[in-house]
Coordinates of C-alpha atoms and ligand atoms in Angstrom, one line a residue:
M367 CA 68.9 91.1 95.9
K368 CA 70.5 90.3 92.6
K369 CA 70.9 86.8 91.4
L370 CA 74.2 85.1 91.8
L371 CA 76.6 85.5 89.0
F372 CA 77.0 81.8 88.6
L373 CA 74.8 79.2 90.1
F374 CA 76.1 75.7 89.8
I375 CA 73.8 72.7 90.3
F376 CA 75.2 69.3 90.7
F377 CA 73.1 66.3 89.5
P378 CA 74.6 63.1 90.7
F379 CA 74.2 60.2 88.4
I380 CA 70.7 60.9 87.1
L381 CA 69.5 59.6 83.8
M382 CA 69.3 62.5 81.5
G383 CA 65.9 61.6 80.0
K384 CA 64.2 61.8 83.3
S385 CA 65.6 65.2 84.3
V386 CA 64.0 68.5 83.7
W387 CA 65.6 71.9 83.4
P388 CA 65.6 73.5 86.9
L389 CA 63.3 76.5 86.6
G390 CA 64.8 79.9 87.4
E391 CA 68.3 78.7 87.4
I392 CA 70.7 79.7 84.7
W393 CA 73.7 77.5 84.9
A394 CA 73.8 73.8 85.4
E395 CA 76.7 71.5 85.9
K396 CA 76.8 67.7 85.8
N397 CA 79.6 65.3 86.2
G398 CA 80.2 61.7 87.2
E399 CA 82.6 59.1 86.1
S400 CA 80.1 56.4 85.2
A401 CA 77.2 58.5 84.2
Y402 CA 76.9 56.8 80.8
P403 CA 77.8 53.1 81.5
N404 CA 75.7 51.8 78.7
K405 CA 76.4 54.3 75.9
T406 CA 78.9 53.8 73.2
L407 CA 80.1 56.2 70.5
H408 CA 82.4 55.1 67.7
L409 CA 84.1 58.1 66.1
S410 CA 85.4 57.9 62.6
G411 CA 86.9 60.1 59.9
T412 CA 88.8 63.4 60.3
Q413 CA 89.1 65.4 63.5
Q414 CA 86.3 67.7 62.3
N415 CA 84.1 64.6 61.6
K416 CA 84.7 63.3 65.1
E417 CA 84.0 66.6 66.7
A418 CA 80.7 66.8 64.8
Q419 CA 79.7 63.2 65.7
A420 CA 80.4 63.8 69.3
E421 CA 78.5 67.1 69.3
K422 CA 75.5 65.4 67.9
F423 CA 75.7 62.8 70.6
V424 CA 76.0 65.4 73.4
I425 CA 73.1 67.4 72.1
A426 CA 70.9 64.3 71.9
E427 CA 72.0 63.3 75.5
L428 CA 71.3 66.7 76.9
Q429 CA 68.2 67.4 74.8
N430 CA 66.0 68.3 77.8
F431 CA 68.6 70.8 78.9
F432 CA 69.9 72.0 75.6
P433 CA 68.4 75.4 74.8
A434 CA 67.1 76.3 71.4
N435 CA 69.2 78.3 69.1
T436 CA 72.4 77.1 70.6
N437 CA 75.0 74.6 69.4
L438 CA 78.6 73.7 70.3
H439 CA 81.9 75.0 69.1
A440 CA 84.8 72.5 69.6
D441 CA 87.7 74.2 71.3
F442 CA 89.9 71.2 72.3
F443 CA 90.5 67.8 70.8
K444 CA 92.9 65.2 72.0
I445 CA 93.5 61.5 71.3
G446 CA 95.4 60.0 74.2
P447 CA 96.6 56.4 74.9
L448 CA 93.3 55.7 76.8
G449 CA 90.8 57.5 74.6
T450 CA 89.5 60.6 72.9
Y451 CA 88.7 63.9 74.7
I452 CA 86.8 66.7 73.1
S453 CA 85.6 69.9 74.7
Y454 CA 83.2 72.6 73.4
T455 CA 81.9 76.0 74.1
Q456 CA 78.1 76.6 73.8
A457 CA 77.2 79.1 71.1
F458 CA 74.1 81.2 70.7
F459 CA 73.1 82.1 67.2
G460 CA 76.7 81.1 66.2
T461 CA 78.6 83.2 68.8
S462 CA 80.2 81.5 71.8
I463 CA 78.8 82.1 75.3
Y464 CA 81.6 83.0 77.7
G465 CA 82.2 80.5 80.5
T466 CA 80.2 77.7 79.1
S467 CA 81.7 74.3 78.4
V468 CA 81.0 70.7 77.5
K469 CA 83.6 68.0 77.8
I470 CA 83.1 64.5 76.6
N471 CA 85.5 61.7 77.4
I472 CA 85.3 58.5 75.3
D473 CA 87.5 55.5 76.0
K474 CA 89.4 53.4 73.4
N475 CA 86.5 51.0 73.1
G476 CA 84.0 53.7 72.4
N477 CA 82.4 53.8 75.8
V478 CA 81.3 57.3 76.8
N479 CA 83.0 57.6 80.1
S480 CA 81.6 61.0 81.1
I481 CA 80.2 64.3 80.0
F482 CA 80.8 67.4 82.1
Y483 CA 78.9 70.5 81.2
K484 CA 78.0 74.0 82.1
L485 CA 75.4 75.4 79.9
A486 CA 73.5 78.7 79.7
E487 CA 69.7 78.8 79.5
T488 CA 69.2 81.1 76.6
R489 CA 65.4 80.7 76.0
N490 CA 64.6 84.2 77.2
W491 CA 67.6 86.0 75.7
P492 CA 66.2 88.8 73.4
Q493 CA 69.1 89.1 71.0
K494 CA 69.1 87.2 67.8
S495 CA 72.3 88.1 66.2
F496 CA 75.7 89.5 67.3
P497 CA 75.4 93.3 66.8
A498 CA 78.9 94.7 66.5
V499 CA 82.5 94.5 65.2
A500 CA 85.3 95.0 67.7
D501 CA 87.2 98.3 67.6
M502 CA 90.7 97.1 68.3
E503 CA 91.9 100.6 69.2
R504 CA 89.4 100.7 72.1
I505 CA 90.4 97.3 73.3
K506 CA 94.1 98.3 73.1
A507 CA 93.3 101.4 75.0
E508 CA 92.3 99.2 77.9
T509 CA 94.9 96.4 77.6
G510 CA 97.8 98.9 77.3
D511 CA 101.0 97.8 75.5
F512 CA 100.6 94.1 76.0
I513 CA 100.4 91.6 73.2
I514 CA 96.8 90.6 72.3
S515 CA 97.0 86.9 71.5
N516 CA 93.4 86.3 71.0
K517 CA 90.2 88.3 70.4
N518 CA 86.7 86.9 69.8
N519 CA 83.1 88.0 69.9
T520 CA 81.2 86.4 72.8
W521 CA 78.0 86.6 74.8
F522 CA 78.5 87.3 78.5
F523 CA 75.8 86.5 81.0
D524 CA 76.1 88.7 84.1
G525 CA 73.5 86.9 86.2
E526 CA 70.7 89.0 84.9
K527 CA 71.1 89.6 81.2
A528 CA 73.3 88.6 78.3
H529 CA 75.7 91.2 76.9
A530 CA 77.2 91.2 73.5
A531 CA 80.9 91.4 74.3
F532 CA 84.5 91.0 73.1
V533 CA 86.9 88.8 74.9
A534 CA 90.6 89.5 74.6
E535 CA 93.5 87.5 75.9
Y536 CA 96.7 89.5 76.3
G537 CA 100.0 89.3 78.1
A538 CA 103.8 89.7 77.9
N539 CA 106.3 87.1 76.8
D540 CA 108.3 87.5 80.0
G541 CA 105.4 86.0 82.0
S542 CA 104.7 89.2 83.8
K543 CA 101.2 89.4 82.5
H544 CA 98.7 87.0 81.1
E545 CA 95.0 88.0 81.4
E546 CA 91.7 87.7 79.7
T547 CA 89.2 90.5 79.8
V548 CA 85.6 90.6 78.5
F549 CA 84.6 94.1 77.2
A550 CA 80.9 95.1 76.7
A551 CA 80.4 95.6 73.0
N552 CA 78.4 98.8 73.5
D553 CA 80.8 100.8 75.7
Y554 CA 83.9 98.7 76.2
S555 CA 83.4 98.6 80.0
I556 CA 85.0 95.7 81.6
L557 CA 82.6 92.9 82.4
Y558 CA 85.1 90.3 83.6
T559 CA 88.8 89.8 84.0
I560 CA 90.7 86.7 84.8
D561 CA 94.4 86.4 85.5
K562 CA 95.4 83.4 83.5
H563 CA 98.6 82.4 85.3
R564 CA 97.6 83.1 88.9
Y565 CA 94.5 81.0 89.2
A566 CA 95.1 78.3 91.8
G567 CA 92.9 76.4 94.1
G568 CA 93.8 75.8 97.7
K569 CA 93.5 77.6 100.9
D570 CA 94.5 81.1 99.8
S571 CA 93.8 82.3 96.3
M572 CA 94.4 85.5 94.4
V573 CA 91.1 86.8 92.9
R574 CA 90.0 90.0 91.5
G575 CA 87.2 92.1 92.7
N576 CA 85.6 95.2 91.0
V577 CA 86.2 98.1 93.4
F578 CA 86.3 101.8 93.6
Y579 CA 89.9 103.0 93.5
P580 CA 89.9 104.9 95.8
D581 CA 86.5 106.4 95.2
P582 CA 84.4 107.2 92.1
L583 CA 85.0 111.0 92.3
T584 CA 88.7 110.8 92.5
S585 CA 89.1 108.2 89.8
S586 CA 86.8 110.1 87.4
R587 CA 88.2 113.5 88.5
K588 CA 84.7 114.8 88.9
T589 CA 83.0 116.9 91.6
Y590 CA 79.9 115.6 93.4
G591 CA 76.7 116.0 91.5
A592 CA 74.5 113.9 89.2
P593 CA 75.3 111.5 87.7
Y594 CA 78.2 111.3 90.1
A595 CA 75.9 111.3 93.1
D596 CA 74.7 108.7 95.5
T597 CA 71.0 108.7 94.4
D598 CA 70.0 106.2 97.1
D599 CA 72.8 103.8 96.4
S600 CA 71.4 103.2 92.9
D601 CA 73.2 101.8 89.8
K602 CA 74.4 104.6 87.6
P603 CA 76.4 103.6 84.6
E604 CA 78.9 106.4 85.2
L605 CA 79.5 105.1 88.8
N606 CA 79.7 101.5 87.8
Y607 CA 82.2 102.4 85.1
E608 CA 84.5 103.7 87.9
R609 CA 84.9 100.2 89.3
V610 CA 88.2 98.5 88.4
P611 CA 89.1 94.8 88.8
L612 CA 91.9 94.6 91.3
E613 CA 93.7 91.7 92.9
M614 CA 93.4 90.5 96.5
K615 CA 93.8 87.3 98.5
V616 CA 90.8 85.4 99.7
T617 CA 89.9 81.9 100.9
F618 CA 89.0 79.1 98.6
E619 CA 87.0 76.4 100.3
H620 CA 84.1 74.1 99.4
D621 CA 84.5 74.9 95.8
S622 CA 84.0 78.7 96.2
F623 CA 85.9 81.8 97.1
T624 CA 84.9 83.8 100.2
L625 CA 86.1 87.2 101.4
R626 CA 88.4 86.1 104.2
N627 CA 92.2 86.4 104.4
E628 CA 94.8 86.9 107.2
Y629 CA 93.8 90.6 107.6
S630 CA 90.0 90.6 107.4
Q631 CA 86.9 88.6 107.2
I632 CA 83.4 89.7 106.3
A633 CA 81.0 89.2 109.3
E634 CA 77.4 89.8 110.1
I635 CA 77.4 91.8 113.3
S636 CA 74.5 94.2 113.2
S637 CA 71.6 95.0 110.9
P638 CA 70.9 95.5 108.1
Y639 CA 71.4 91.7 107.5
T640 CA 72.6 91.4 104.0
K641 CA 73.5 88.7 101.5
H642 CA 77.2 87.9 101.6
A643 CA 79.6 87.6 98.7
F644 CA 81.0 84.3 97.5
S645 CA 82.0 83.3 94.0
N646 CA 82.7 80.1 92.2
A647 CA 85.0 82.0 89.8
P648 CA 88.0 84.0 91.0
F649 CA 86.3 87.2 90.3
F650 CA 83.9 89.3 92.5
N651 CA 81.8 91.4 90.3
Y652 CA 78.9 93.4 91.8
S653 CA 77.5 96.7 90.8
R654 CA 77.6 99.4 93.4
Q655 CA 73.9 99.1 94.2
D656 CA 74.5 95.5 95.3
D657 CA 75.2 95.1 99.1
R658 CA 78.0 92.7 98.3
F659 CA 79.9 95.5 96.4
E660 CA 80.8 97.1 99.8
E661 CA 82.1 93.8 101.1
V662 CA 84.5 93.5 98.1
N663 CA 85.5 97.1 98.4
A664 CA 86.3 97.0 102.1
T665 CA 88.1 93.6 101.8
Y666 CA 90.2 94.9 98.9
H667 CA 91.3 98.2 100.5
I668 CA 92.3 96.5 103.7
Y669 CA 94.2 93.9 101.8
N670 CA 95.9 96.5 99.6
Y671 CA 96.8 98.7 102.5
R672 CA 98.3 95.7 104.4
Q673 CA 100.6 95.1 101.4
H674 CA 102.0 98.5 102.0
V675 CA 102.2 98.0 105.8
K676 CA 104.1 94.8 105.2
K677 CA 106.5 96.5 102.8
I678 CA 107.4 99.2 105.3
G679 CA 108.1 96.7 108.0
F680 CA 105.0 96.4 110.2
D681 CA 103.3 93.2 109.1
T682 CA 103.1 91.8 112.6
L683 CA 101.0 94.7 113.8
G684 CA 97.3 93.6 113.9
K685 CA 97.8 90.6 111.7
I686 CA 94.5 88.9 112.5
P687 CA 91.4 88.4 110.4
L688 CA 89.6 91.3 111.7
K689 CA 85.8 91.1 111.5
V690 CA 84.3 93.6 109.1
D691 CA 80.5 94.3 108.7
P692 CA 80.2 96.7 105.7
H693 CA 76.4 97.1 106.4
A694 CA 76.0 97.6 110.1
L695 CA 74.9 100.0 112.9
N696 CA 71.3 99.8 111.8
G697 CA 72.0 102.0 108.8
A698 CA 73.5 104.9 110.8
D699 CA 75.5 107.5 109.0
Q700 CA 78.7 106.6 110.7
S701 CA 81.4 103.9 110.9
E702 CA 83.5 102.7 113.7
F703 CA 86.1 100.4 115.1
D704 CA 84.8 98.7 118.2
F705 CA 86.5 96.6 120.8
F706 CA 83.6 96.0 123.3
Q707 CA 84.5 92.9 125.4
N708 CA 87.6 92.6 123.3
D709 CA 85.6 91.5 120.3
L710 CA 87.4 93.5 117.6
K711 CA 85.4 94.6 114.6
L712 CA 84.9 97.3 112.0
L713 CA 81.3 98.5 111.4
F714 CA 80.2 100.6 108.5
G715 CA 76.9 102.4 108.2
D716 CA 74.8 102.9 105.1
G717 CA 73.4 106.4 106.1
G718 CA 74.0 109.1 103.6
I719 CA 76.4 107.4 101.1
D720 CA 77.4 103.8 102.0
D721 CA 80.6 104.4 104.1
A722 CA 82.3 101.2 102.8
E723 CA 82.2 102.5 99.2
D724 CA 84.9 105.1 100.1
A725 CA 88.5 103.8 100.7
D726 CA 89.1 106.8 103.0
V727 CA 86.5 105.6 105.5
V728 CA 87.8 102.0 105.3
I729 CA 91.4 103.0 105.9
H730 CA 90.6 105.5 108.6
E731 CA 88.6 102.9 110.6
Y732 CA 91.2 100.2 110.0
N733 CA 93.9 102.4 111.5
H734 CA 91.9 102.9 114.7
F735 CA 92.2 99.1 114.9
L736 CA 96.0 99.2 114.4
S737 CA 96.3 101.9 117.0
F738 CA 94.4 99.8 119.4
M739 CA 96.6 96.8 118.6
A740 CA 99.7 98.8 119.2
S741 CA 98.9 100.4 122.5
G742 CA 95.4 99.3 123.7
D743 CA 92.6 101.6 124.7
N744 CA 94.2 104.8 125.7
G745 CA 91.8 107.2 124.1
Y746 CA 91.5 109.7 126.9
G747 CA 92.1 113.5 126.8
S748 CA 91.2 115.9 124.0
D749 CA 94.7 116.1 122.6
R750 CA 95.1 112.3 122.6
L751 CA 91.8 111.9 120.8
A752 CA 92.7 114.6 118.3
I753 CA 96.0 112.7 117.6
E754 CA 93.9 109.5 117.1
E755 CA 91.5 111.1 114.6
G756 CA 94.3 113.0 112.9
L757 CA 96.5 109.9 112.5
C758 CA 93.6 107.9 111.0
D759 CA 92.8 110.7 108.6
Y760 CA 96.5 110.9 107.8
F761 CA 96.7 107.2 106.8
A762 CA 93.5 107.6 104.7
C763 CA 94.8 110.7 103.0
S764 CA 98.3 109.1 102.5
Y765 CA 96.7 105.9 101.0
S766 CA 94.4 107.7 98.5
K767 CA 96.9 110.4 97.5
N768 CA 99.2 107.5 96.6
I769 CA 96.5 106.3 94.2
S770 CA 95.7 109.7 92.8
N771 CA 96.6 113.3 93.4
Y772 CA 93.2 114.5 92.3
N773 CA 91.6 116.5 95.1
W774 CA 93.9 114.7 97.6
Q775 CA 93.5 117.5 100.1
K776 CA 90.0 116.3 101.0
V777 CA 89.5 113.2 103.2
Y778 CA 86.3 111.3 102.4
N779 CA 86.0 112.5 98.8
W780 CA 83.0 110.3 98.2
D781 CA 81.4 109.8 101.6
G782 CA 81.8 113.4 102.5
N783 CA 78.9 114.6 100.4
E784 CA 75.1 114.6 100.9
T785 CA 75.1 114.6 104.7
W786 CA 78.4 116.1 105.6
N787 CA 81.5 117.7 103.9
G788 CA 84.3 115.4 104.8
R789 CA 87.5 116.8 106.4
S790 CA 90.8 118.2 105.2
C791 CA 94.3 116.8 105.4
V792 CA 95.8 120.3 104.8
T793 CA 95.9 122.7 107.7
G794 CA 96.5 126.4 108.2
K795 CA 96.0 126.0 111.9
N796 CA 98.7 126.4 114.6
Y797 CA 98.7 124.4 117.8
K798 CA 99.6 127.4 119.9
T799 CA 96.5 129.4 118.8
D800 CA 93.9 127.2 117.2
V801 CA 93.1 124.3 119.5
S802 CA 89.4 124.0 120.0
G803 CA 88.9 120.9 122.1
N804 CA 87.0 119.2 119.2
R805 CA 89.0 116.0 118.4
Y806 CA 88.2 116.2 114.7
K807 CA 88.9 119.9 114.2
D808 CA 92.1 119.6 116.3
G809 CA 93.1 116.4 114.5
E810 CA 93.5 118.5 111.4
I811 CA 96.7 120.0 112.9
W812 CA 98.2 116.5 113.2
V813 CA 97.1 115.2 109.8
G814 CA 98.1 118.5 108.1
T815 CA 101.6 118.5 109.6
L816 CA 102.2 114.8 108.7
M817 CA 101.2 115.5 105.1
E818 CA 103.7 118.3 105.1
I819 CA 106.4 115.9 106.5
Q820 CA 105.4 113.4 103.8
D821 CA 106.2 116.0 101.2
E822 CA 109.7 116.2 102.6
I823 CA 110.6 112.6 103.4
G824 CA 108.1 110.5 101.4
R825 CA 105.2 108.3 102.1
D826 CA 106.9 105.1 103.2
Q827 CA 109.1 106.8 105.9
T828 CA 106.3 109.0 107.2
D829 CA 103.8 106.1 107.4
A830 CA 106.4 103.9 109.0
I831 CA 107.3 106.5 111.6
M832 CA 103.6 107.1 112.4
L833 CA 103.0 103.3 112.7
G834 CA 106.0 103.1 115.0
T835 CA 104.7 106.0 117.1
L836 CA 101.4 104.1 117.7
Y837 CA 103.2 101.9 120.1
F838 CA 104.3 104.9 122.2
T839 CA 100.9 106.6 122.7
A840 CA 99.4 107.0 126.1
K841 CA 96.3 108.4 127.8
N842 CA 96.2 112.2 127.9
M843 CA 99.2 112.5 125.7
T844 CA 99.5 116.0 124.2
M845 CA 100.3 116.7 120.6
P846 CA 103.8 118.2 121.4
T847 CA 104.7 115.0 123.2
A848 CA 103.5 113.0 120.3
A849 CA 105.7 115.2 118.0
R850 CA 108.8 114.4 120.2
I851 CA 108.0 110.7 120.1
F852 CA 107.6 110.9 116.3
I853 CA 111.1 112.3 116.1
H854 CA 112.4 109.6 118.5
V855 CA 110.9 106.9 116.3
D856 CA 112.7 108.4 113.3
S857 CA 115.9 108.0 115.2
I858 CA 115.1 104.3 115.9
L859 CA 114.0 103.5 112.4
Y860 CA 116.2 105.8 110.3
G861 CA 119.1 106.8 112.6
G862 CA 117.6 110.3 112.9
K863 CA 118.3 111.2 109.3
N864 CA 114.9 112.9 108.9
T865 CA 115.0 114.8 112.2
L866 CA 115.7 118.3 110.9
K867 CA 113.0 118.1 108.2
I868 CA 110.4 116.7 110.6
A869 CA 111.2 119.1 113.4
Q870 CA 110.9 122.1 111.0
K871 CA 107.3 121.1 110.2
F872 CA 106.3 120.5 113.8
I873 CA 107.9 123.9 114.7
A874 CA 106.1 125.7 111.9
N875 CA 102.7 124.4 113.1
G876 CA 103.3 125.2 116.8
L877 CA 103.8 121.6 117.9
L878 CA 107.4 122.1 119.0
P879 CA 109.0 125.3 120.3
D880 CA 111.0 127.5 117.9
T881 CA 114.1 126.8 119.9
F882 CA 113.8 123.0 119.6
M883 CA 116.6 122.5 117.0
V884 CA 119.1 125.0 118.5
S885 CA 118.7 124.0 122.1
V886 CA 121.5 121.6 123.0
P887 CA 121.2 119.7 126.3
D888 CA 123.9 120.7 128.8
K889 CA 125.3 117.2 129.2
I890 CA 126.6 117.2 125.6
K891 CA 130.3 118.1 125.6
N892 CA 131.9 120.0 122.8
E893 CA 134.5 117.3 122.0
F894 CA 133.1 114.0 121.0
A895 CA 134.5 110.5 120.2
V896 CA 133.0 108.6 117.3
K897 CA 133.4 105.0 116.2
I898 CA 133.0 104.4 112.5
N899 CA 131.9 101.0 111.2
A900 CA 132.4 100.8 107.5
A901 CA 132.2 97.0 107.1
Y902 CA 129.0 97.3 105.1
F903 CA 129.9 100.3 103.0
S904 CA 131.2 98.3 100.1
S905 CA 128.4 95.8 100.0
H906 CA 125.4 97.8 101.2
N907 CA 126.4 101.5 101.0
I908 CA 125.9 101.9 104.7
V909 CA 128.2 103.4 107.3
Y910 CA 127.4 103.2 111.0
A911 CA 128.6 106.0 113.3
E912 CA 128.5 105.7 117.1
F913 CA 129.1 108.6 119.5
D914 CA 130.1 108.4 123.1
Q915 CA 127.4 111.0 123.9
P916 CA 124.2 111.9 122.0
Q917 CA 125.1 114.4 119.2
T918 CA 123.3 116.7 116.9
G919 CA 124.9 117.5 113.6
I920 CA 125.5 116.6 110.0
A921 CA 127.3 113.7 108.1
R922 CA 128.5 114.1 104.6
I923 CA 130.3 111.8 102.1
F924 CA 132.6 113.3 99.5
D925 CA 134.5 111.8 96.6
L926 CA 138.3 112.5 96.2
Q927 CA 137.5 115.4 93.9
G928 CA 135.6 117.0 96.8
K929 CA 132.2 116.5 95.3
E930 CA 129.5 116.0 98.0
L931 CA 127.6 112.8 97.4
I932 CA 125.2 112.8 100.4
S933 CA 124.4 115.1 103.3
Q934 CA 122.5 113.7 106.3
D935 CA 121.3 115.4 109.4
F936 CA 121.1 113.8 112.8
Y937 CA 119.6 114.9 116.1
N938 CA 120.4 114.1 119.7
T939 CA 121.4 110.5 119.0
N940 CA 124.2 108.1 119.8
K941 CA 124.0 106.2 116.6
V942 CA 123.7 107.4 113.0
N943 CA 123.2 105.1 110.0
I944 CA 124.6 106.9 107.0
Y945 CA 123.2 105.9 103.7
A946 CA 125.4 106.4 100.6
P947 CA 124.0 106.4 97.1
Q948 CA 125.1 103.7 94.6
I949 CA 128.7 104.7 93.9
T950 CA 131.6 103.2 92.0
Q951 CA 134.6 101.5 93.6
G952 CA 137.2 103.8 95.0
M953 CA 138.1 106.0 98.0
Y954 CA 135.6 108.4 99.7
I955 CA 135.7 110.7 102.6
L956 CA 133.2 110.7 105.5
H957 CA 132.9 114.0 107.2
I958 CA 131.0 114.4 110.5
S959 CA 130.3 117.8 112.0
A960 CA 128.7 118.3 115.4
N961 CA 128.9 121.2 117.9
G962 CA 131.4 123.0 115.8
I963 CA 133.8 120.0 115.8
Q964 CA 134.7 118.2 112.6
K965 CA 135.8 114.6 112.2
S966 CA 136.8 112.7 109.0
A967 CA 137.4 109.1 108.0
K968 CA 138.4 107.4 104.8
L969 CA 136.0 104.9 103.2
L970 CA 137.0 102.3 100.7
K971 CA 134.5 100.8 98.3
Ligands
ZN307 ZN1 87.8 108.0 113.7

């Protein structure tokens, strides 16, 4: 196990002279309002004089703690109506140490009210001088087009060793960005990032965690092989470099952040029993060898995926803090969603490559949970199980393809090496001829077809229709039935506007009969009545059409010059929501065609 990044010790009201440096601990913190009831300090002269006088006082007071070769750099000075307040950063051989601080508060009468400090023990640091000059071009390459408002040399202690580093503060004047990042001086890798305007205490807090996004092969655009290989979960600089600091919501309690939010919570369910992540700072930074890295990775990807689920309208589905054990199943080379005795949990195994290092595994397993929440345990029948594995692979593929197109056709880009080869979310199989009875092989037909549909109608709509379809699944459901339900859900969510495009893909892969789109149920009459509601056309660019009987056809909107503005298919539905593009004020013509009959209506914007 690695040491904690920050270890804070609280010494209540002890006299400094009697204390000793706590061996083996790096950071110490002390505070107390009346810690120095009998000490006075009368400052005089310029601000600089006062800072130097107070520095001398602090160093004398903290002499047993104060490491050799360090001094204090004043970074804040204020005289208020009640006293003088000075804060410092600790410096090692003249360069500031990131995250250290000393604050001394002196009242108007010269009584030292309090000293708060967080100091680094530097006695064993090997460096003696700061080795490098910052290359601003490399820093700008990382910070993008934002304004760099501050840049300094700094020492950064990562819990094990001190790095020479550069700290840059950067942002935008419109308030959209304000961050501070610490870059290692040797390779400009990111050691630490803090969002300066989002840090808030309280129950829920936004923090950052270093994670793979979505996995180290995709982000580096590399194929599997040293150094981009598991090598027994060891730290390789190339792999650690692929970690990126991303934002997620966690819980802040008892002065520290823990990996729990409304969607997941880290839990210890089965062996191996590992150390759990918490942080005093709003940043979770573990190398990939550290067991806590997978906790951060799983928490982040579930949180990030849930932001998407929320955006497409399904936030109520499975909104519970699901238990997640990123190192479970006694080290097996598998992962699972389990609902034994209705105790819902995600378990990830460490066999082969640690499963929770790969967002594809996290998202796949998480969607088994959503499927369970939508329709319970109905995993019976080979087709139904194939749909289940296929839809979970689909969501994994959809999620990571949205992050990067690189090698998107493979599911489990990182985990699917060493002990197995992962799966594919592209299929050349046809349901009529290629079903094998193996749920994973047959599931490829489902995921492959959905990815083809996504190419036609986009990720948000395909994901939303699939999430909606989860509520309709049943034991022993076949893939063709699921395909019809998928089309039905499109009619519920989108008025059937995607039906033709969806049906074409299901037909092409053998999931629906070739005659599906041309067969018209007998009960549909040729003539039809349609009610047009254009009340929201002007404000929201929507027109509602309602038929007396289900209809299949096409709706178009033209301008007065006869130019077609939109064309929208609908299938076997009573209601169609027709979405117009952003158009200028004026008169437009709605044209509805079904069963060889045409109807028109004027629209006023
Ligand atoms: Zn599965």
